[in-house]
XYZ file of C-alpha atoms in Angstrom:
591
model
C -22.460 72.580 34.482
C -20.011 69.900 33.467
C -18.279 68.440 30.419
C -19.420 65.177 28.866
C -18.625 63.417 25.609
C -19.976 61.082 22.951
C -17.727 58.445 21.410
C -18.056 57.636 17.707
C -17.492 54.182 16.233
C -13.955 55.134 15.234
C -13.168 56.100 18.838
C -13.268 59.878 18.300
C -14.700 61.769 21.285
C -16.858 64.860 20.852
C -17.187 67.029 23.969
C -20.229 69.007 25.172
C -21.110 71.207 28.134
C -24.217 69.894 29.917
C -26.330 71.731 32.493
C -28.896 70.351 34.913
C -32.256 72.126 34.643
C -35.750 71.846 36.064
C -38.755 72.208 33.769
C -42.381 71.494 34.629
C -41.333 70.155 38.013
C -38.992 67.555 36.504
C -35.211 67.354 36.550
C -33.520 67.110 33.183
C -30.360 68.107 31.389
C -29.661 70.070 28.252
C -26.703 70.693 25.989
C -25.381 74.211 26.521
C -22.534 74.159 24.028
C -20.838 71.749 21.635
C -17.089 72.042 22.172
C -15.997 69.592 19.458
C -13.213 67.027 19.379
C -9.852 67.648 21.053
C -8.285 68.354 17.668
C -11.013 70.863 16.822
C -10.526 72.611 20.164
C -6.764 72.846 19.576
C -7.190 74.359 16.109
C -10.165 76.611 16.851
C -8.948 78.064 20.171
C -5.178 77.804 19.667
C -4.492 75.777 22.798
C -2.216 72.830 23.542
C -4.286 71.741 26.533
C -7.928 71.040 25.493
C -8.838 69.709 28.948
C -7.776 72.923 30.703
C -9.554 75.042 28.100
C -12.791 73.062 28.606
C -12.612 73.523 32.391
C -12.123 77.266 31.921
C -15.071 77.414 29.526
C -17.320 75.663 32.067
C -16.324 78.181 34.764
C -16.987 81.080 32.389
C -20.482 79.880 31.454
C -21.302 79.062 35.087
C -20.370 82.589 36.168
C -22.456 84.074 33.342
C -25.439 81.976 34.435
C -25.087 83.057 38.072
C -24.821 86.712 37.072
C -27.873 86.504 34.833
C -30.023 84.586 37.306
C -29.383 87.040 40.109
C -31.296 89.951 38.611
C -34.612 90.721 37.017
C -34.871 93.033 34.046
C -37.513 95.759 34.028
C -37.891 97.741 30.828
C -40.178 100.807 30.881
C -42.444 101.374 27.873
C -44.611 104.413 27.225
C -47.964 103.475 25.594
C -48.408 106.850 23.918
C -44.896 107.117 22.488
C -44.086 106.025 18.949
C -40.910 104.181 18.085
C -38.143 105.954 16.212
C -38.524 106.306 12.443
C -36.859 103.341 10.744
C -36.342 101.491 14.028
C -36.305 97.681 13.719
C -36.820 95.502 16.772
C -37.407 92.031 15.285
C -34.623 89.890 13.799
C -34.444 86.362 12.448
C -31.845 84.093 14.076
C -32.863 80.878 12.276
C -30.079 81.585 9.784
C -27.475 81.025 12.553
C -28.064 77.275 12.338
C -27.553 77.409 8.566
C -24.524 79.643 9.066
C -22.925 77.041 11.302
C -22.962 74.495 8.463
C -21.941 77.213 5.971
C -18.775 77.757 7.994
C -18.200 74.034 8.567
C -18.171 73.665 4.776
C -15.459 76.361 4.829
C -17.267 78.447 2.233
C -15.703 81.705 3.540
C -12.306 80.168 2.756
C -13.513 79.232 -0.745
C -14.612 82.854 -1.260
C -11.249 84.182 -0.114
C -9.437 81.920 -2.579
C -11.706 83.116 -5.384
C -11.097 86.741 -4.368
C -7.334 86.261 -4.601
C -7.476 85.376 -8.293
C -10.193 87.883 -9.257
C -9.915 91.656 -8.997
C -12.830 92.988 -6.961
C -13.200 94.945 -3.733
C -16.577 93.775 -2.416
C -17.040 90.961 0.133
C -17.957 87.870 -1.909
C -18.614 85.827 1.236
C -21.138 88.394 2.516
C -23.009 88.351 -0.798
C -23.002 84.562 -1.228
C -24.009 83.818 2.360
C -27.022 86.166 2.165
C -28.102 84.674 -1.162
C -27.882 81.174 0.336
C -29.681 82.003 3.613
C -32.286 84.002 1.703
C -32.964 81.097 -0.674
C -34.064 79.014 2.330
C -35.601 81.635 4.617
C -37.173 84.158 2.228
C -36.795 82.944 -1.393
C -37.114 85.870 -3.780
C -35.307 87.765 -6.507
C -31.738 88.937 -5.977
C -32.836 92.522 -5.377
C -35.537 91.427 -2.941
C -33.019 89.223 -1.156
C -30.861 92.283 -0.460
C -33.921 94.227 0.717
C -34.974 91.384 3.032
C -31.502 90.608 4.406
C -31.825 93.279 7.165
C -34.346 90.890 8.729
C -31.321 88.839 9.840
C -29.597 89.741 13.101
C -26.276 90.386 11.330
C -26.882 93.151 8.820
C -25.615 93.004 5.199
C -22.663 95.164 4.187
C -22.995 95.276 0.396
C -25.070 96.871 -2.349
C -27.151 95.539 -5.241
C -24.417 96.082 -7.861
C -22.148 93.832 -5.780
C -24.744 91.055 -6.019
C -24.784 91.025 -9.813
C -21.003 91.276 -10.058
C -20.678 88.383 -7.613
C -23.019 86.256 -9.741
C -20.699 86.591 -12.737
C -17.665 85.596 -10.650
C -19.479 82.621 -9.093
C -20.517 81.368 -12.531
C -16.877 81.419 -13.684
C -15.786 79.524 -10.553
C -18.712 77.081 -10.490
C -16.661 73.905 -11.047
C -14.110 74.948 -8.416
C -16.839 75.691 -5.860
C -18.505 72.302 -6.384
C -15.216 70.413 -6.060
C -14.295 72.252 -2.842
C -17.762 71.741 -1.375
C -17.512 68.011 -1.992
C -14.109 67.798 -0.304
C -15.185 69.895 2.695
C -18.571 68.188 3.066
C -16.856 64.845 3.690
C -15.652 66.304 6.996
C -18.954 68.012 7.857
C -21.222 65.018 7.147
C -21.160 61.281 6.583
C -21.248 60.842 2.824
C -21.940 57.528 1.120
C -20.607 58.240 -2.354
C -20.287 54.623 -3.458
C -23.719 54.989 -5.072
C -24.631 58.076 -7.105
C -28.182 58.850 -8.202
C -28.625 60.964 -11.301
C -31.705 62.691 -12.628
C -32.701 65.746 -14.642
C -35.342 68.414 -14.390
C -35.958 71.825 -15.927
C -36.951 75.318 -14.808
C -39.062 77.823 -16.691
C -38.530 81.542 -17.321
C -41.015 84.411 -17.356
C -40.175 85.298 -20.951
C -41.086 84.217 -24.454
C -37.735 84.782 -26.159
C -35.097 82.081 -26.620
C -31.508 82.963 -25.835
C -28.474 80.980 -24.625
C -29.573 78.411 -22.048
C -33.184 79.565 -22.321
C -34.700 77.378 -25.032
C -38.110 75.888 -25.750
C -38.244 72.213 -24.841
C -40.297 69.552 -23.101
C -41.190 71.231 -19.814
C -41.667 68.994 -16.770
C -44.482 71.326 -15.739
C -45.987 71.517 -19.253
C -45.564 75.288 -19.445
C -45.275 77.052 -22.820
C -42.159 78.950 -21.738
C -38.428 78.686 -22.449
C -36.664 76.371 -20.016
C -33.181 75.503 -18.801
C -32.267 71.914 -17.940
C -30.441 70.761 -14.805
C -28.693 67.454 -14.195
C -28.061 66.571 -10.538
C -25.946 63.888 -8.897
C -26.849 62.881 -5.340
C -25.077 60.310 -3.162
C -26.799 57.529 -1.237
C -26.785 59.543 1.988
C -29.131 62.050 0.324
C -26.577 64.870 -0.093
C -26.255 66.623 -3.472
C -22.892 65.996 -5.094
C -22.691 68.015 -8.319
C -24.903 69.616 -10.933
C -24.739 70.917 -14.474
C -26.939 73.063 -16.695
C -27.970 72.480 -20.295
C -30.081 74.294 -22.890
C -33.765 73.517 -22.536
C -33.930 71.876 -25.963
C -31.095 69.398 -25.318
C -31.705 65.666 -24.878
C -31.250 64.866 -21.173
C -29.424 61.623 -21.941
C -26.498 63.653 -23.306
C -25.954 65.404 -19.962
C -24.866 62.363 -17.930
C -21.405 61.647 -19.317
C -19.990 65.224 -19.238
C -20.989 65.717 -15.590
C -19.733 62.270 -14.646
C -16.375 63.002 -16.293
C -16.182 66.259 -14.333
C -16.773 64.344 -11.082
C -14.007 61.887 -11.893
C -11.636 64.697 -12.888
C -12.334 67.326 -10.210
C -13.506 65.184 -7.296
C -10.974 62.379 -7.662
C -13.719 59.746 -7.772
C -13.367 56.635 -9.922
C -15.286 53.805 -8.254
C -19.046 54.198 -7.918
C -22.422 52.918 -9.072
C -24.579 55.234 -11.175
C -28.309 54.781 -10.655
C -30.767 56.412 -13.093
C -34.314 56.097 -14.330
C -35.208 54.613 -17.701
C -35.349 58.004 -19.408
C -31.591 58.488 -18.914
C -30.505 54.893 -19.505
C -29.395 55.005 -23.127
C -27.160 52.196 -24.325
C -24.293 54.688 -24.699
C -24.632 55.730 -21.039
C -24.739 52.115 -19.892
C -21.628 51.232 -21.855
C -19.870 54.321 -20.460
C -20.438 52.960 -16.942
C -19.414 49.439 -17.933
C -15.800 50.552 -17.914
C -13.159 50.890 -15.207
C -14.496 50.600 -11.660
C -17.932 52.001 -12.497
C -21.243 50.132 -12.612
C -24.811 51.069 -13.406
C -28.305 50.310 -12.159
C -31.149 51.650 -14.230
C -34.885 51.143 -14.331
C -36.246 49.261 -17.320
C -39.668 49.771 -18.908
C -41.363 46.379 -19.192
C -43.766 47.802 -21.763
C -40.851 48.646 -24.076
C -39.084 45.269 -23.780
C -38.898 42.868 -26.670
C -41.892 40.541 -26.736
C -39.906 37.504 -25.565
C -38.489 39.387 -22.555
C -41.844 41.002 -21.792
C -43.603 37.614 -21.776
C -40.908 36.238 -19.476
C -41.201 39.232 -17.124
C -45.007 38.933 -16.855
C -45.058 35.139 -16.523
C -46.664 34.224 -13.187
C -44.348 31.227 -12.664
C -40.709 30.968 -11.646
C -40.516 33.692 -8.993
C -38.099 33.733 -6.048
C -38.290 35.091 -2.510
C -35.247 36.310 -0.519
C -34.279 33.639 2.009
C -36.565 31.021 0.457
C -35.593 28.008 -1.627
C -37.312 26.971 -4.825
C -39.643 29.008 -6.997
C -43.112 30.464 -6.412
C -46.177 31.315 -8.439
C -47.909 34.679 -8.202
C -50.900 33.649 -10.277
C -53.373 33.184 -7.432
C -51.499 35.086 -4.743
C -53.856 35.820 -1.855
C -54.084 39.438 -0.747
C -53.004 39.205 2.902
C -50.860 41.516 5.074
C -48.104 38.906 5.008
C -48.106 38.655 1.207
C -48.219 42.432 0.830
C -44.878 42.665 2.614
C -43.234 40.202 0.218
C -41.243 41.225 -2.843
C -40.857 38.448 -5.419
C -38.125 38.587 -8.040
C -36.702 36.836 -11.071
C -33.564 37.586 -13.031
C -32.218 36.936 -16.502
C -28.704 37.237 -17.838
C -28.323 39.093 -21.139
C -24.995 38.846 -22.962
C -23.604 41.664 -25.077
C -20.422 43.210 -26.424
C -18.964 46.742 -26.489
C -17.162 46.959 -29.824
C -15.775 50.443 -29.162
C -13.856 49.308 -26.059
C -13.510 45.677 -27.149
C -14.973 44.337 -23.885
C -17.976 42.306 -22.813
C -21.188 44.191 -22.145
C -23.235 41.757 -20.070
C -26.330 42.858 -18.178
C -28.659 41.295 -15.640
C -32.349 42.054 -15.938
C -34.151 41.885 -12.589
C -37.941 42.007 -12.377
C -39.808 42.335 -9.085
C -43.453 41.865 -8.185
C -45.204 43.261 -5.132
C -48.858 43.091 -4.132
C -48.441 46.367 -2.294
C -47.108 48.069 -5.429
C -49.928 46.569 -7.514
C -52.545 47.936 -5.128
C -50.876 51.358 -5.253
C -50.894 51.418 -9.066
C -54.536 50.356 -9.205
C -55.538 52.995 -6.674
C -53.833 55.666 -8.785
C -55.508 54.370 -11.933
C -58.952 54.369 -10.312
C -58.617 58.108 -9.789
C -57.464 58.542 -13.383
C -60.418 56.513 -14.680
C -62.791 58.742 -12.714
C -61.250 61.799 -14.375
C -61.451 60.066 -17.766
C -65.199 59.502 -17.246
C -65.590 63.224 -16.491
C -63.763 64.002 -19.744
C -66.071 61.686 -21.699
C -68.987 63.681 -20.305
C -67.160 66.939 -21.108
C -65.722 66.432 -24.633
C -63.863 69.750 -24.656
C -61.455 68.327 -22.030
C -60.926 64.950 -23.695
C -58.112 65.670 -26.182
C -55.084 63.720 -24.995
C -51.896 65.760 -24.473
C -49.638 63.732 -22.124
C -48.653 60.040 -22.009
C -49.503 59.571 -18.321
C -52.639 61.682 -18.380
C -56.106 60.288 -17.670
C -56.926 61.149 -21.291
C -55.186 57.956 -22.397
C -58.286 56.074 -21.223
C -60.599 58.130 -23.448
C -61.455 56.667 -26.851
C -62.341 59.059 -29.667
C -64.392 58.089 -32.735
C -65.479 60.233 -35.689
C -69.215 59.705 -36.333
C -72.275 61.435 -37.775
C -75.576 61.773 -36.002
C -76.599 58.528 -37.757
C -73.479 56.697 -36.587
C -71.591 56.909 -39.880
C -67.941 57.935 -40.202
C -67.665 61.746 -40.328
C -65.918 64.710 -38.709
C -67.912 64.822 -35.454
C -66.049 63.186 -32.529
C -67.669 60.830 -30.046
C -65.928 60.017 -26.750
C -66.101 56.852 -24.655
C -64.062 55.035 -22.025
C -61.317 52.893 -23.608
C -61.697 49.636 -21.677
C -59.131 47.883 -23.897
C -56.444 50.420 -22.916
C -57.287 49.988 -19.237
C -57.075 46.183 -19.427
C -53.801 46.357 -21.336
C -52.228 48.579 -18.702
C -53.483 46.435 -15.807
C -51.248 43.594 -17.005
C -48.204 45.487 -15.727
C -49.552 46.269 -12.233
C -47.163 45.285 -9.461
C -44.194 44.647 -11.781
C -40.982 46.662 -11.720
C -37.737 46.048 -13.596
C -34.128 47.186 -13.309
C -31.087 46.426 -15.424
C -27.516 46.304 -14.119
C -24.005 45.061 -14.831
C -23.410 44.267 -11.145
C -23.113 40.740 -9.779
C -24.680 41.431 -6.363
C -27.786 39.732 -5.025
C -31.029 40.989 -6.605
C -32.422 42.251 -3.291
C -29.318 44.435 -2.789
C -29.620 45.910 -6.281
C -33.348 46.574 -5.865
C -32.698 48.216 -2.481
C -30.059 50.519 -4.002
C -32.414 51.514 -6.817
C -35.164 52.293 -4.316
C -33.169 55.271 -3.012
C -33.830 57.269 -6.190
C -36.887 58.875 -4.579
C -34.666 61.264 -2.591
C -33.358 63.013 -5.692
C -36.955 63.689 -6.718
C -37.518 65.226 -3.295
C -34.443 67.422 -3.795
C -35.942 68.778 -7.010
C -39.227 69.374 -5.194
C -37.422 71.287 -2.445
C -35.678 73.580 -4.929
C -38.803 74.231 -6.961
C -41.289 74.713 -4.111
C -39.629 75.566 -0.776
C -36.629 77.356 -2.336
C -38.702 78.814 -5.220
C -35.878 78.316 -7.718
C -38.333 78.981 -10.535
C -39.471 80.949 -12.391
C -36.058 82.422 -13.185
C -35.990 86.167 -13.890
C -32.304 86.532 -14.785
C -31.321 87.014 -18.450
C -27.576 86.416 -18.751
C -26.349 82.819 -18.821
C -23.592 83.439 -16.273
C -26.038 84.882 -13.752
C -28.478 82.061 -14.416
C -25.702 79.555 -13.659
C -24.791 81.417 -10.442
C -28.456 81.433 -9.401
C -28.556 77.645 -9.547
C -25.201 77.435 -7.769
C -26.691 79.308 -4.799
C -29.698 76.949 -4.909
C -27.306 73.976 -4.927
C -25.359 75.297 -1.920
C -28.611 75.999 -0.061
C -29.776 72.446 -0.796
C -26.511 70.960 0.489
C -26.620 73.006 3.722
C -30.268 72.179 4.316
C -29.709 68.461 3.656
C -26.857 68.322 6.180
C -29.061 70.032 8.784
C -31.890 67.613 8.032
C -29.520 64.637 8.246
C -28.302 65.722 11.688
C -31.821 66.313 12.965
C -32.992 62.888 11.807
C -29.835 60.973 12.653
C -30.739 57.607 14.115
C -34.055 57.340 12.276
C -34.063 54.141 10.221
C -36.146 53.007 7.311
C -38.037 49.738 7.185
C -37.269 47.430 4.238
C -39.260 48.487 1.208
C -40.343 51.865 2.595
C -39.096 55.426 2.582
C -37.165 56.843 5.495
C -39.416 57.491 8.482
C -38.263 60.961 9.483
C -39.010 62.647 12.751
C -39.073 66.060 11.114
C -40.306 66.896 7.626
C -38.685 69.430 5.324
C -41.775 71.646 5.601
C -41.610 71.745 9.404
C -37.844 72.362 9.501
C -37.904 75.225 7.008
C -41.000 76.802 8.560
C -39.386 76.658 12.019
C -36.199 78.353 10.809
C -38.241 81.081 9.122
C -40.212 81.736 12.308
C -37.226 81.887 14.691
C -37.313 85.627 15.389
C -35.927 87.548 18.368
C -37.444 90.827 19.579
C -35.237 93.563 21.006
C -36.353 94.876 24.383
C -34.827 98.317 24.801
C -31.102 98.102 25.515
C -31.429 95.107 27.818
C -31.424 92.343 25.210
C -33.612 90.093 23.084
C -36.469 87.719 23.819
C -37.614 84.819 21.615
C -40.673 85.603 19.494
C -40.979 81.992 18.371
C -42.666 79.036 20.016
C -40.336 76.591 21.722
C -41.022 73.081 20.396
C -39.415 69.677 20.295
C -37.955 70.659 16.924
C -36.365 73.904 18.204
C -34.874 71.874 21.079
C -33.422 69.409 18.550
C -31.974 72.249 16.434
C -30.310 73.750 19.506
C -28.993 70.367 20.611
C -27.238 69.522 17.334
C -25.883 73.067 17.056
C -24.365 73.181 20.553
C -25.858 76.525 21.627
C -29.302 77.756 22.673
C -31.206 80.916 21.837
C -34.436 80.163 23.730
C -33.599 81.851 27.032
C -36.200 84.236 28.462
C -33.747 87.071 27.800
C -30.484 87.083 25.858
C -28.218 90.056 26.434
C -26.541 91.810 23.482
C -23.303 90.140 24.546
C -25.009 86.737 24.475
C -26.355 87.452 20.978
C -22.846 88.215 19.807
C -21.793 84.935 21.368
C -24.452 83.070 19.359
C -23.050 84.583 16.177
C -19.476 83.626 17.097
C -20.457 80.051 17.901
C -22.351 79.717 14.635
C -19.063 80.595 12.918
C -17.044 78.196 15.058
C -15.174 81.032 16.768
């Protein structure tokens, strides 16, 4: 074993212990432990000589390896003997890699500070950590989370009443927790908070009664249940920044400014670009971000533009290409691989005035056209037209209920059997509606008060897809809904634990996929998907073998190797002694 290091762009050196191994007849090396930077070693291990401490650590691990490799472990089992009543021999250790980030975010310190100003005797950190790990590894109700927590190697030391009391405290301290997480996350991960993406979603409840935050509104999932709204800010690096909750019947556009003001007040942020979709881009919100050092980029519906602007946007002449002089026509653009990779654009300056602040309110409208995007839209519509034809043949399914539903292509006419106007409905495919919609295929528009090049603005706007993925993660993988809690404070704390779980998971995902780049005009090409990462963590179990130690019950893969590498310790040895398991826990806590 020996010590090596990686040097960051700023010159900071991070040290690791590397060991030479032989697998499948080939020589290789693997990271045994991440030691950290010299400053981290000084603070964590209370030493003034990091180099000497690292040498001593190498000797210690080398001696442990020699001692372990010199003996074979034989454990006797009796086939006809039952195990002890209540005995548990399988434990999940996937949470250790989440726990490492939990501690790097200094959440235990946040809990201690909360405990100092609130009178309670239970361990808030123990409760919060189990709720966060459980949200990722075994999403369930709060009671079920406590019942399932013994699956983790480190057993819980609290009771169900402590969980509900902790939820009330966390709700009261929600703004403080978010501000501290932002500050601490800047040290744990590389944040790009110059661009902030904002979007809203809602979550339904298994109840029919309205109360507090639970109100009937426009459900994203079209469920006839009370909902609660959530607004979420995410930075350009894909990490969640802050969130807020609103009653389910509140207009989402009203949620942007209060949360943005909280970010400026509590996070100390004043210069950033807010990027939203068209549903949140009210004129009031745009003017709010046309002040100080803030800017906005928002999508713009071409269909809802004034006729003069819409005609200009859809005109096939006067288009530009990045790096090309002159203008181009898209009228007879040939469908070739080369042309599919091109993104044409045009821009128009729109003057305005903000009377409330007595300043100019000038905007630039940027419209893009892409053959690839046009083909995508037409492929989606073809599937919708097929469903519309099925609805025409099955009239009971043809009543239109949603604006983007295939039912918009179904035309309904009241006729009699003789063809005269009456109360009997006849259904047919609405070809006029299809042709009208086809005019907009391939076009996309954004509006901004920035003066940057159009391709830069369009590229920034393209990153909005990650906030949609964050909502998908919370709703599906983390099972944040339906919500079973009744009190508003506990509902707020529930979403706080979901937010913390999302932040921890995103940092882990970022580290695993560090170095993966995205091609212009496409989403990030990740090595590991969220589904594979979460499934792997859930399956990382260790089985106890008598008193000798623990063996991995999970399959070693390229992904488990990557998780071990970024974490600086390994759990995939043929046998890990109880002392080694305690060492894994200490390292996950940075001890």
